[in-house]
Amino acid sequence: MRLTRPTLAVAAAAAVLTLAGCGSGDGGGDRAAEAPSTASGSLESLAAAVKCAPDIQTDADEIRQAICKNGDGKFVLATFATDRGQREWINEAKDYGGYYLVGRKWVAVGDDGVVTALRGTLGGAVEIGTDHSEHTS
């Protein structure tokens, strides 16, 4: 199955809005804390590492995306065929807020607490989406 970039952007936006809400807020926490080496592998192997059974939502050549839930909470886990495809996805999705745990050709998206907990197992770098809290009335 081949998806177009607008379709992927819509899927990313829906996933982020569903799981992370509109604003990123200031969840605090120590993102500079020591993390393990960044994990790599298939969507299934990453999901197994964080003890979730992935509910695959997108299974395409460019991206595989699943909804996951474990003891830390609910999150989106996505793997990418290329580094460029991953960066384009993240850049578009970050406009919708949220927290992103980024590894090589994979990303996990959830709230601050979930992303921090996942980082303890998967390693990676945390990126924060745009904060829209000032735009609410």
Short mmCIF file of C-alpha atoms in Angstrom, two decimals:
data_model
loop_
_atom_site.label_atom_id
_atom_site.label_comp_id
_atom_site.label_asym_id
_atom_site.label_seq_id
_atom_site.Cartn_x
_atom_site.Cartn_y
_atom_site.Cartn_z
CA MET A 1 0.00 0.00 0.00
CA ARG A 2 1.37 3.39 -0.96
CA LEU A 3 0.21 6.56 0.83
CA THR A 4 0.67 10.13 -0.34
CA ARG A 5 2.36 12.74 1.81
CA PRO A 6 -0.96 14.58 2.58
CA THR A 7 -2.48 11.27 3.72
CA LEU A 8 0.49 10.62 6.00
CA ALA A 9 0.31 14.17 7.40
CA VAL A 10 -3.40 13.75 8.19
CA ALA A 11 -2.74 10.40 9.87
CA ALA A 12 0.09 11.92 11.91
CA ALA A 13 -2.03 14.90 12.94
CA ALA A 14 -4.93 12.69 14.00
CA ALA A 15 -2.65 10.46 16.05
CA VAL A 16 -0.97 13.37 17.80
CA LEU A 17 -4.21 15.19 18.54
CA THR A 18 -5.82 12.02 19.87
CA LEU A 19 -2.97 11.09 22.17
CA ALA A 20 -1.27 14.32 23.13
CA GLY A 21 -3.90 17.04 22.99
CA CYS A 22 -3.44 20.45 21.38
CA GLY A 23 -0.75 21.99 23.56
CA SER A 24 2.51 20.62 24.80
CA GLY A 25 2.44 22.47 28.11
CA ASP A 26 5.36 22.35 30.50
CA GLY A 27 5.47 18.85 31.89
CA GLY A 28 8.75 19.46 33.66
CA GLY A 29 10.89 16.41 34.19
CA ASP A 30 14.56 15.99 33.47
CA ARG A 31 14.91 15.32 29.75
CA ALA A 32 18.68 15.60 30.04
CA ALA A 33 18.77 12.53 32.30
CA GLU A 34 20.91 9.60 31.23
CA ALA A 35 19.16 7.31 28.72
CA PRO A 36 20.18 3.92 27.35
CA SER A 37 21.62 3.50 23.86
CA THR A 38 18.98 4.26 21.26
CA ALA A 39 17.04 1.17 20.23
CA SER A 40 16.61 0.08 16.64
CA GLY A 41 14.55 -2.53 14.81
CA SER A 42 11.12 -3.23 13.46
CA LEU A 43 7.93 -1.76 14.84
CA GLU A 44 7.19 -5.13 16.44
CA SER A 45 10.59 -5.38 18.12
CA LEU A 46 10.38 -1.84 19.48
CA ALA A 47 6.85 -2.55 20.76
CA ALA A 48 8.04 -5.75 22.42
CA ALA A 49 10.83 -3.83 24.16
CA VAL A 50 8.26 -1.55 25.82
CA LYS A 51 5.77 -4.36 26.45
CA CYS A 52 2.95 -3.34 24.15
CA ALA A 53 0.95 -5.27 21.56
CA PRO A 54 0.89 -2.86 18.59
CA ASP A 55 -2.48 -2.16 16.93
CA ILE A 56 -1.24 -1.47 13.38
CA GLN A 57 -3.01 1.54 11.84
CA THR A 58 -0.79 2.13 8.79
CA ASP A 59 1.24 -0.53 7.01
CA ALA A 60 2.85 1.12 3.98
CA ASP A 61 6.24 1.03 2.29
CA GLU A 62 7.22 4.43 3.73
CA ILE A 63 5.73 4.18 7.23
CA ARG A 64 4.35 1.63 9.64
CA GLN A 65 2.30 3.14 12.45
CA ALA A 66 0.57 1.57 15.44
CA ILE A 67 -1.34 2.56 18.53
CA CYS A 68 0.28 1.08 21.63
CA LYS A 69 -0.69 0.89 25.28
CA ASN A 70 1.41 -0.34 28.15
CA GLY A 71 1.67 0.33 31.88
CA ASP A 72 2.95 3.85 31.20
CA GLY A 73 0.01 4.87 28.98
CA LYS A 74 -1.11 5.12 25.38
CA PHE A 75 1.15 6.24 22.54
CA VAL A 76 1.76 6.07 18.79
CA LEU A 77 4.77 4.12 17.58
CA ALA A 78 5.91 4.61 13.99
CA THR A 79 8.80 3.29 11.93
CA PHE A 80 10.04 4.76 8.67
CA ALA A 81 11.78 3.47 5.55
CA THR A 82 14.08 6.53 5.35
CA ASP A 83 15.56 9.16 7.66
CA ARG A 84 14.17 11.87 5.36
CA GLY A 85 10.65 10.45 5.53
CA GLN A 86 10.88 10.35 9.31
CA ARG A 87 12.05 13.96 9.57
CA GLU A 88 9.32 15.20 7.21
CA TRP A 89 6.68 13.32 9.27
CA ILE A 90 7.99 14.76 12.55
CA ASN A 91 8.21 18.30 11.19
CA GLU A 92 4.58 18.18 10.01
CA ALA A 93 3.28 16.43 13.13
CA LYS A 94 5.01 18.81 15.57
CA ASP A 95 2.67 21.59 14.42
CA TYR A 96 -0.03 19.75 16.41
CA GLY A 97 1.84 19.78 19.73
CA GLY A 98 2.77 16.76 21.78
CA TYR A 99 5.95 14.99 22.81
CA TYR A 100 8.10 12.94 20.44
CA LEU A 101 10.70 10.35 21.33
CA VAL A 102 12.93 10.11 18.28
CA GLY A 103 15.28 7.28 17.34
CA ARG A 104 16.82 6.28 14.03
CA LYS A 105 13.89 5.63 11.68
CA TRP A 106 11.34 5.43 14.51
CA VAL A 107 9.31 7.79 16.68
CA ALA A 108 7.00 7.38 19.67
CA VAL A 109 4.38 10.06 20.31
CA GLY A 110 2.52 10.55 23.57
CA ASP A 111 2.20 12.78 26.58
CA ASP A 112 5.24 13.93 28.52
CA GLY A 113 5.10 11.16 31.13
CA VAL A 114 4.73 8.36 28.59
CA VAL A 115 7.56 9.67 26.40
CA THR A 116 9.84 10.05 29.42
CA ALA A 117 9.08 6.47 30.52
CA LEU A 118 9.64 5.09 27.00
CA ARG A 119 12.97 6.90 26.80
CA GLY A 120 14.15 4.90 29.80
CA THR A 121 13.86 1.74 27.69
CA LEU A 122 14.29 2.89 24.08
CA GLY A 123 16.74 5.76 24.49
CA GLY A 124 16.39 8.42 21.82
CA ALA A 125 15.94 12.17 21.94
CA VAL A 126 12.84 14.05 23.10
CA GLU A 127 11.39 16.74 20.84
CA ILE A 128 8.43 18.90 21.81
CA GLY A 129 5.73 20.06 19.42
CA THR A 130 4.30 23.54 19.10
CA ASP A 131 2.51 24.84 22.19
CA HIS A 132 -0.96 26.12 21.20
CA SER A 133 -2.16 26.85 24.74
CA GLU A 134 -2.01 30.62 24.17
CA HIS A 135 -4.38 30.25 21.20
CA THR A 136 -7.31 28.96 23.27
CA SER A 137 -10.06 31.27 24.42
#
